[in-house]
């Protein structure tokens, strides 16, 4: 236990062993598995004495003699009609049997045989050679006892119809009316009056009780809220649920990315890479070329051997499942290439647990399928062009939501297929690329890919796969361009608020035909098949860089005034916020404009479009931050993974300056963290480390169940911090204006400055007047050249107020 530390089997009982007062501890080998374990340890002196000196066992009672056998007494036969049925089922002759005698005449029996000599060369047809059987021939008799059990094949499936075109509809119900005579007769009934009079006190009492106490409240769900509320003594520790490590493929490798299967429960995938620095990778280049680069797909039903192995041309740094079709996986390599896999043919192997992979009783003897016991290796279906892609490792990749797509000019249009068909990748080569998996039209003149056998033909049309759009990230400051490591957009899967807004505006436009339409961007977008342009969709990208900078840029290219070419617009805003590379940029699942940015030795919480500062900023930690993740069920809870193998759990409602709990997960550096809601009462966290081990931790009840009023409390906190940042910005502007006024006053006293500094309104008034003069000058020149008549209308002047 001292040498192996956490790897020792007795590490969970370390504290109890150290607190044991006696010198000897009993460890018992349970041969018959009476306690469901191979060994059990005794840490109680009383139990120790009980095991060493067990109580006497009384001899068993003598067995009683078995009762004597009494033979049954035969009963007289009573006919029930069964002999008639047996007689009818038997076969009976309908006619007498035919007898025949066969005789051979004696002449044929005693006929003499005549033989003569014939040359084999003269009469070849008469020569008949009868070859004997092989001497070593023997017939093997194989006896096989088999059984067949017919069982129904069960499968879970669901279907959801998406209502894409909402229409306003209304239904009017007509009340059932009674005649006036009937109403007067009912109201005049004395029994009804007496019933109402006697029921009024009980009704008033019931209403008072309903206001004081909610009789329909579920007490079981609210049980323990006081214990798990802010500052309560509830258990906050993460409990280890499972761990995955392949001794052949994940040894001494680093887990670069972890993703949960979008649909199947208990399926998780992780990518591995060599744990080398740049110079170590160059020194061991021959080894890295031979070592296969894999993505391992694990199942909770088989923690020893992975379900599938996805082969890649180089180490994978990030990958993502397609939400609309989880069988499609996209990955980014260290050499800048994008890889696509299709695991559809192996879907049943992932769904159905195959039990123990060493169980050979599943097959008939001598008919075993050895491939069944081996994990299949799946080759990639498509690979991007090395020359047209990234020139650095792809650090982030994700699928665009299925409700919109972009064209070659970057304009977002409504998607009619409801499928994830486009990708977004980021690398440290100062650019972000958009990819389209339906690039058949771009490669019509090229031949399809010649894929090997057993490789799906899903993406055979991507023979020379190139990006659809390139977004470069130039920096105006000296020191080089922006090198993105993490990216995020405000649109998410399932959030169709942009489409709903477009539908609402179209309805208002039909009602009022005088309303115009504003199209953002440059030029007219070519959407291909008449797809609707989403004008109000946010096309800004939040980017985290290697230098710890937060960059906010628009992906739609703009025309350059000098070259008249489409180029990426400059960053709308950027600022250095962390002291190291940004390793995580996660958007809150409850607030789409709240970003959790982690990297270096700290993390910050920002609100989109508020650039005066972070809403929450922590002090620098002693260890570097490797990743961060929001809780999918609680708005104010998030997790921070650090390089010392620990995880910090933060709760904004409890405290904002320190974490509520710091728990050690591994003795090695943590590299990735991802949360998943498995069931209504279970939430898991997948954590990868630098030694190729994937730890699955279970979130306790107090951290996964939302506290009453937590959403509104967190929303109020974020709004309060946003207002504070707006106030800080106003104070900055005020101080800046105050500084300029003081400088002007000092210049006036020294006789160096102008007597008056124009305000913004005065500058606007002057510019409008100059523009009107320019319009009149232009009209006069056109008249002199004969390009405009004297009777033509004067150019519209800009209003000068």
mmCIF file of C-alpha atoms in Angstrom, residues 598-798:
data_model
loop_
_atom_site.group_PDB
_atom_site.id
_atom_site.type_symbol
_atom_site.label_atom_id
_atom_site.label_comp_id
_atom_site.label_asym_id
_atom_site.label_seq_id
_atom_site.Cartn_x
_atom_site.Cartn_y
_atom_site.Cartn_z
ATOM 1 C CA UNK A 598 -10.272 28.843 -18.902
ATOM 2 C CA UNK A 599 -6.547 28.639 -19.533
ATOM 3 C CA UNK A 600 -3.185 29.482 -18.087
ATOM 4 C CA UNK A 601 -3.540 29.618 -14.305
ATOM 5 C CA UNK A 602 -7.133 30.834 -14.020
ATOM 6 C CA UNK A 603 -10.534 31.241 -15.609
ATOM 7 C CA UNK A 604 -13.037 34.024 -16.293
ATOM 8 C CA UNK A 605 -16.748 34.333 -17.061
ATOM 9 C CA UNK A 606 -17.650 36.763 -19.855
ATOM 10 C CA UNK A 607 -20.900 37.939 -21.369
ATOM 11 C CA UNK A 608 -21.048 38.236 -25.125
ATOM 12 C CA UNK A 609 -21.004 41.818 -26.504
ATOM 13 C CA UNK A 610 -19.914 43.236 -23.134
ATOM 14 C CA UNK A 611 -16.210 43.974 -23.631
ATOM 15 C CA UNK A 612 -15.510 46.259 -20.713
ATOM 16 C CA UNK A 613 -14.377 43.316 -18.593
ATOM 17 C CA UNK A 614 -15.203 39.886 -17.203
ATOM 18 C CA UNK A 615 -18.230 39.276 -15.014
ATOM 19 C CA UNK A 616 -16.161 36.972 -12.775
ATOM 20 C CA UNK A 617 -12.392 36.726 -12.567
ATOM 21 C CA UNK A 618 -10.386 34.551 -10.195
ATOM 22 C CA UNK A 619 -6.908 34.925 -8.861
ATOM 23 C CA UNK A 620 -4.079 32.893 -10.358
ATOM 24 C CA UNK A 621 -3.861 29.295 -9.202
ATOM 25 C CA UNK A 622 -0.679 27.485 -8.303
ATOM 26 C CA UNK A 623 -1.407 24.888 -11.004
ATOM 27 C CA UNK A 624 -2.431 25.335 -14.615
ATOM 28 C CA UNK A 625 -6.040 24.939 -15.733
ATOM 29 C CA UNK A 626 -6.474 22.219 -18.387
ATOM 30 C CA UNK A 627 -10.218 22.236 -19.084
ATOM 31 C CA UNK A 628 -13.587 23.433 -17.782
ATOM 32 C CA UNK A 629 -17.202 22.288 -18.063
ATOM 33 C CA UNK A 630 -20.625 23.627 -17.058
ATOM 34 C CA UNK A 631 -23.087 21.488 -15.154
ATOM 35 C CA UNK A 632 -25.930 20.501 -17.521
ATOM 36 C CA UNK A 633 -28.556 20.658 -14.745
ATOM 37 C CA UNK A 634 -27.500 23.484 -12.396
ATOM 38 C CA UNK A 635 -26.943 26.992 -13.836
ATOM 39 C CA UNK A 636 -24.453 28.098 -11.193
ATOM 40 C CA UNK A 637 -22.220 25.004 -11.001
ATOM 41 C CA UNK A 638 -19.158 24.286 -13.150
ATOM 42 C CA UNK A 639 -16.027 22.129 -12.928
ATOM 43 C CA UNK A 640 -12.373 23.102 -13.446
ATOM 44 C CA UNK A 641 -9.737 20.430 -14.273
ATOM 45 C CA UNK A 642 -6.143 21.233 -13.295
ATOM 46 C CA UNK A 643 -2.707 19.885 -14.085
ATOM 47 C CA UNK A 644 -2.139 18.395 -10.621
ATOM 48 C CA UNK A 645 -4.902 15.813 -11.186
ATOM 49 C CA UNK A 646 -7.587 17.595 -9.158
ATOM 50 C CA UNK A 647 -10.996 19.031 -10.033
ATOM 51 C CA UNK A 648 -12.375 22.237 -8.527
ATOM 52 C CA UNK A 649 -16.163 22.397 -8.087
ATOM 53 C CA UNK A 650 -17.573 25.933 -8.135
ATOM 54 C CA UNK A 651 -21.039 27.105 -7.119
ATOM 55 C CA UNK A 652 -21.832 30.762 -7.840
ATOM 56 C CA UNK A 653 -24.681 30.788 -5.330
ATOM 57 C CA UNK A 654 -22.476 29.576 -2.508
ATOM 58 C CA UNK A 655 -19.241 31.509 -3.022
ATOM 59 C CA UNK A 656 -17.509 33.189 -5.948
ATOM 60 C CA UNK A 657 -13.954 33.625 -4.655
ATOM 61 C CA UNK A 658 -13.039 29.990 -3.863
ATOM 62 C CA UNK A 659 -14.389 26.598 -4.966
ATOM 63 C CA UNK A 660 -16.767 24.745 -2.699
ATOM 64 C CA UNK A 661 -14.704 21.554 -3.094
ATOM 65 C CA UNK A 662 -11.354 20.420 -4.530
ATOM 66 C CA UNK A 663 -11.135 16.678 -5.202
ATOM 67 C CA UNK A 664 -8.161 14.671 -6.442
ATOM 68 C CA UNK A 665 -9.012 12.409 -9.374
ATOM 69 C CA UNK A 666 -5.620 11.161 -10.582
ATOM 70 C CA UNK A 667 -1.954 11.496 -9.749
ATOM 71 C CA UNK A 668 -1.345 12.582 -13.353
ATOM 72 C CA UNK A 669 -2.314 15.696 -15.259
ATOM 73 C CA UNK A 670 -5.969 15.972 -16.283
ATOM 74 C CA UNK A 671 -6.497 16.823 -19.935
ATOM 75 C CA UNK A 672 -10.239 16.814 -20.736
ATOM 76 C CA UNK A 673 -13.578 16.879 -18.931
ATOM 77 C CA UNK A 674 -17.097 16.262 -20.262
ATOM 78 C CA UNK A 675 -20.496 15.912 -18.530
ATOM 79 C CA UNK A 676 -23.445 13.744 -19.574
ATOM 80 C CA UNK A 677 -26.974 13.235 -18.227
ATOM 81 C CA UNK A 678 -27.428 9.460 -18.342
ATOM 82 C CA UNK A 679 -30.803 9.270 -16.598
ATOM 83 C CA UNK A 680 -33.142 11.484 -14.622
ATOM 84 C CA UNK A 681 -31.394 10.419 -11.429
ATOM 85 C CA UNK A 682 -27.844 9.945 -12.719
ATOM 86 C CA UNK A 683 -25.229 12.306 -14.109
ATOM 87 C CA UNK A 684 -21.682 11.286 -15.075
ATOM 88 C CA UNK A 685 -18.448 13.159 -15.771
ATOM 89 C CA UNK A 686 -15.753 11.736 -18.060
ATOM 90 C CA UNK A 687 -12.231 12.913 -17.171
ATOM 91 C CA UNK A 688 -9.122 11.997 -19.179
ATOM 92 C CA UNK A 689 -5.551 12.182 -17.925
ATOM 93 C CA UNK A 690 -2.060 12.238 -19.399
ATOM 94 C CA UNK A 691 -1.503 8.471 -18.962
ATOM 95 C CA UNK A 692 -4.304 7.281 -21.242
ATOM 96 C CA UNK A 693 -6.873 6.542 -18.530
ATOM 97 C CA UNK A 694 -10.470 7.678 -18.760
ATOM 98 C CA UNK A 695 -12.134 8.182 -15.368
ATOM 99 C CA UNK A 696 -15.940 8.108 -15.153
ATOM 100 C CA UNK A 697 -17.179 9.919 -12.044
ATOM 101 C CA UNK A 698 -20.746 10.060 -10.757
ATOM 102 C CA UNK A 699 -22.088 13.456 -9.708
ATOM 103 C CA UNK A 700 -23.736 13.431 -6.253
ATOM 104 C CA UNK A 701 -27.371 14.321 -5.751
ATOM 105 C CA UNK A 702 -26.577 17.700 -4.220
ATOM 106 C CA UNK A 703 -24.647 18.834 -7.331
ATOM 107 C CA UNK A 704 -27.016 17.577 -10.019
ATOM 108 C CA UNK A 705 -30.435 18.587 -8.648
ATOM 109 C CA UNK A 706 -31.293 22.235 -9.126
ATOM 110 C CA UNK A 707 -32.019 24.204 -5.967
ATOM 111 C CA UNK A 708 -35.357 25.958 -5.760
ATOM 112 C CA UNK A 709 -35.016 29.420 -7.327
ATOM 113 C CA UNK A 710 -31.431 28.821 -8.486
ATOM 114 C CA UNK A 711 -32.043 29.787 -12.119
ATOM 115 C CA UNK A 712 -33.528 33.136 -11.209
ATOM 116 C CA UNK A 713 -30.815 33.768 -8.615
ATOM 117 C CA UNK A 714 -28.001 33.087 -11.105
ATOM 118 C CA UNK A 715 -29.756 35.193 -13.740
ATOM 119 C CA UNK A 716 -30.049 38.072 -11.288
ATOM 120 C CA UNK A 717 -26.369 37.735 -10.355
ATOM 121 C CA UNK A 718 -25.259 37.821 -14.005
ATOM 122 C CA UNK A 719 -27.503 40.800 -14.765
ATOM 123 C CA UNK A 720 -26.128 42.649 -11.742
ATOM 124 C CA UNK A 721 -22.558 42.010 -12.875
ATOM 125 C CA UNK A 722 -23.449 43.087 -16.434
ATOM 126 C CA UNK A 723 -24.876 46.363 -15.127
ATOM 127 C CA UNK A 724 -21.707 46.844 -13.099
ATOM 128 C CA UNK A 725 -19.570 46.459 -16.213
ATOM 129 C CA UNK A 726 -21.764 48.947 -18.092
ATOM 130 C CA UNK A 727 -21.350 51.414 -15.251
ATOM 131 C CA UNK A 728 -17.583 50.888 -15.320
ATOM 132 C CA UNK A 729 -17.563 51.649 -19.044
ATOM 133 C CA UNK A 730 -19.543 54.834 -18.491
ATOM 134 C CA UNK A 731 -17.102 55.900 -15.793
ATOM 135 C CA UNK A 732 -14.202 55.205 -18.159
ATOM 136 C CA UNK A 733 -15.763 57.429 -20.831
ATOM 137 C CA UNK A 734 -16.464 60.119 -18.275
ATOM 138 C CA UNK A 735 -12.899 60.035 -16.959
ATOM 139 C CA UNK A 736 -11.544 60.114 -20.505
ATOM 140 C CA UNK A 737 -13.658 63.139 -21.342
ATOM 141 C CA UNK A 738 -12.626 64.754 -18.072
ATOM 142 C CA UNK A 739 -8.963 64.131 -18.910
ATOM 143 C CA UNK A 740 -9.321 65.727 -22.339
ATOM 144 C CA UNK A 741 -11.040 68.753 -20.795
ATOM 145 C CA UNK A 742 -8.228 69.167 -18.262
ATOM 146 C CA UNK A 743 -5.635 68.949 -21.041
ATOM 147 C CA UNK A 744 -7.536 71.556 -23.052
ATOM 148 C CA UNK A 745 -7.735 73.906 -20.065
ATOM 149 C CA UNK A 746 -3.996 73.460 -19.446
ATOM 150 C CA UNK A 747 -3.257 74.173 -23.128
ATOM 151 C CA UNK A 748 -5.426 77.311 -23.051
ATOM 152 C CA UNK A 749 -3.574 78.619 -19.996
ATOM 153 C CA UNK A 750 -0.269 78.005 -21.755
ATOM 154 C CA UNK A 751 -1.565 79.593 -24.965
ATOM 155 C CA UNK A 752 -0.895 76.416 -27.018
ATOM 156 C CA UNK A 753 -4.322 74.868 -27.532
ATOM 157 C CA UNK A 754 -7.326 75.898 -29.617
ATOM 158 C CA UNK A 755 -9.873 78.148 -27.924
ATOM 159 C CA UNK A 756 -12.640 75.607 -28.375
ATOM 160 C CA UNK A 757 -12.809 71.819 -28.899
ATOM 161 C CA UNK A 758 -15.884 70.957 -30.994
ATOM 162 C CA UNK A 759 -18.347 68.440 -29.630
ATOM 163 C CA UNK A 760 -19.640 65.429 -31.528
ATOM 164 C CA UNK A 761 -22.824 67.271 -32.560
ATOM 165 C CA UNK A 762 -20.791 70.165 -33.927
ATOM 166 C CA UNK A 763 -18.528 67.790 -35.869
ATOM 167 C CA UNK A 764 -21.571 66.031 -37.335
ATOM 168 C CA UNK A 765 -23.125 69.367 -38.366
ATOM 169 C CA UNK A 766 -19.927 70.414 -40.123
ATOM 170 C CA UNK A 767 -19.551 67.082 -41.977
ATOM 171 C CA UNK A 768 -23.156 67.176 -43.222
ATOM 172 C CA UNK A 769 -22.667 70.697 -44.562
ATOM 173 C CA UNK A 770 -19.498 69.656 -46.397
ATOM 174 C CA UNK A 771 -21.314 66.661 -47.883
ATOM 175 C CA UNK A 772 -24.134 68.883 -49.211
ATOM 176 C CA UNK A 773 -21.579 71.184 -50.819
ATOM 177 C CA UNK A 774 -19.981 68.165 -52.482
ATOM 178 C CA UNK A 775 -23.323 67.040 -53.932
ATOM 179 C CA UNK A 776 -23.955 70.464 -55.496
ATOM 180 C CA UNK A 777 -20.407 70.559 -56.879
ATOM 181 C CA UNK A 778 -20.863 67.088 -58.413
ATOM 182 C CA UNK A 779 -24.155 68.131 -60.074
ATOM 183 C CA UNK A 780 -22.511 71.234 -61.561
ATOM 184 C CA UNK A 781 -19.678 69.173 -63.083
ATOM 185 C CA UNK A 782 -22.163 66.725 -64.644
ATOM 186 C CA UNK A 783 -24.090 69.608 -66.241
ATOM 187 C CA UNK A 784 -20.921 71.067 -67.746
ATOM 188 C CA UNK A 785 -20.034 67.684 -69.266
ATOM 189 C CA UNK A 786 -23.527 67.323 -70.709
ATOM 190 C CA UNK A 787 -24.313 64.257 -68.633
ATOM 191 C CA UNK A 788 -27.131 65.981 -66.808
ATOM 192 C CA UNK A 789 -29.821 68.411 -67.908
ATOM 193 C CA UNK A 790 -30.633 71.686 -66.233
ATOM 194 C CA UNK A 791 -34.188 70.501 -65.595
ATOM 195 C CA UNK A 792 -33.104 67.433 -63.643
ATOM 196 C CA UNK A 793 -33.892 67.278 -59.985
ATOM 197 C CA UNK A 794 -31.355 68.561 -57.545
ATOM 198 C CA UNK A 795 -29.496 65.921 -55.525
ATOM 199 C CA UNK A 796 -31.129 65.164 -52.174
ATOM 200 C CA UNK A 797 -29.446 67.103 -49.433
ATOM 201 C CA UNK A 798 -28.689 65.719 -46.022
#
